[in-house]
Amino acid sequence: MLLTDFEYLNNTNNAFKRKVALQIKTLRKQNQVTQEKFFNETHINIARLESGIIDIRLETLRKICYYFNVSLAGFFQEI
């Protein structure tokens, strides 16, 4: 069955969200930071972002990258 352009974009968008969520979780675990510690230091609910079901704002992603000392390019290099 062929997907419409909209269905294709929706499917790939969901897959991309899951990849971004996994990359955020990987960074957090590599740096041995709990979700609670991250929230206390940044006031960003990383648990919601790691679920992969919500959209992330670029500003929020920039703050996450800054916290973990990784560039945006470096973040997306793994995706």
PDB file of C-alpha atoms in Angstrom, residues 6-55:
ATOM      1  CA  PHE A   6       1.121  13.391   4.562  1.00  0.00           C
ATOM      2  CA  GLU A   7       1.158   9.827   5.922  1.00  0.00           C
ATOM      3  CA  TYR A   8       4.799   9.443   4.926  1.00  0.00           C
ATOM      4  CA  LEU A   9       5.766  12.687   6.630  1.00  0.00           C
ATOM      5  CA  ASN A  10       3.830  11.741   9.744  1.00  0.00           C
ATOM      6  CA  ASN A  11       5.540   8.340   9.931  1.00  0.00           C
ATOM      7  CA  THR A  12       9.018   9.732   9.385  1.00  0.00           C
ATOM      8  CA  ASN A  13       8.330  12.541  11.858  1.00  0.00           C
ATOM      9  CA  ASN A  14       7.462  10.009  14.566  1.00  0.00           C
ATOM     10  CA  ALA A  15      10.605   8.008  13.812  1.00  0.00           C
ATOM     11  CA  PHE A  16      12.710  11.177  13.984  1.00  0.00           C
ATOM     12  CA  LYS A  17      11.168  12.120  17.352  1.00  0.00           C
ATOM     13  CA  ARG A  18      12.083   8.688  18.706  1.00  0.00           C
ATOM     14  CA  LYS A  19      15.677   9.090  17.492  1.00  0.00           C
ATOM     15  CA  VAL A  20      15.979  12.521  19.117  1.00  0.00           C
ATOM     16  CA  ALA A  21      14.496  11.148  22.343  1.00  0.00           C
ATOM     17  CA  LEU A  22      16.955   8.245  22.347  1.00  0.00           C
ATOM     18  CA  GLN A  23      19.888  10.585  21.733  1.00  0.00           C
ATOM     19  CA  ILE A  24      18.835  12.773  24.684  1.00  0.00           C
ATOM     20  CA  LYS A  25      18.539   9.715  26.925  1.00  0.00           C
ATOM     21  CA  THR A  26      21.918   8.417  25.743  1.00  0.00           C
ATOM     22  CA  LEU A  27      23.608  11.728  26.544  1.00  0.00           C
ATOM     23  CA  ARG A  28      22.040  11.798  29.993  1.00  0.00           C
ATOM     24  CA  LYS A  29      23.070   8.242  30.807  1.00  0.00           C
ATOM     25  CA  GLN A  30      26.602   8.691  29.415  1.00  0.00           C
ATOM     26  CA  ASN A  31      27.003  11.633  31.761  1.00  0.00           C
ATOM     27  CA  GLN A  32      25.480   9.674  34.662  1.00  0.00           C
ATOM     28  CA  VAL A  33      22.818  12.313  35.296  1.00  0.00           C
ATOM     29  CA  THR A  34      19.442  11.323  36.696  1.00  0.00           C
ATOM     30  CA  GLN A  35      16.254  12.817  35.345  1.00  0.00           C
ATOM     31  CA  GLU A  36      15.673  14.396  38.739  1.00  0.00           C
ATOM     32  CA  LYS A  37      19.130  16.006  38.872  1.00  0.00           C
ATOM     33  CA  PHE A  38      18.727  17.317  35.339  1.00  0.00           C
ATOM     34  CA  PHE A  39      15.350  18.840  36.198  1.00  0.00           C
ATOM     35  CA  ASN A  40      16.668  20.415  39.409  1.00  0.00           C
ATOM     36  CA  GLU A  41      19.551  22.042  37.540  1.00  0.00           C
ATOM     37  CA  THR A  42      17.721  23.113  34.366  1.00  0.00           C
ATOM     38  CA  HIS A  43      13.981  23.099  35.113  1.00  0.00           C
ATOM     39  CA  ILE A  44      13.537  21.053  31.938  1.00  0.00           C
ATOM     40  CA  ASN A  45      11.419  17.908  32.265  1.00  0.00           C
ATOM     41  CA  ILE A  46      13.719  15.591  30.365  1.00  0.00           C
ATOM     42  CA  ALA A  47      11.523  12.579  31.115  1.00  0.00           C
ATOM     43  CA  ARG A  48       8.833  14.010  28.845  1.00  0.00           C
ATOM     44  CA  LEU A  49      11.390  14.578  26.104  1.00  0.00           C
ATOM     45  CA  GLU A  50      12.843  11.092  26.454  1.00  0.00           C
ATOM     46  CA  SER A  51       9.387   9.625  25.874  1.00  0.00           C
ATOM     47  CA  GLY A  52       9.637  10.724  22.244  1.00  0.00           C
ATOM     48  CA  ILE A  53       5.977  11.631  21.980  1.00  0.00           C
ATOM     49  CA  ILE A  54       6.223  15.392  22.306  1.00  0.00           C
ATOM     50  CA  ASP A  55       7.839  17.956  20.076  1.00  0.00           C
TER      51      ASP A  55
END
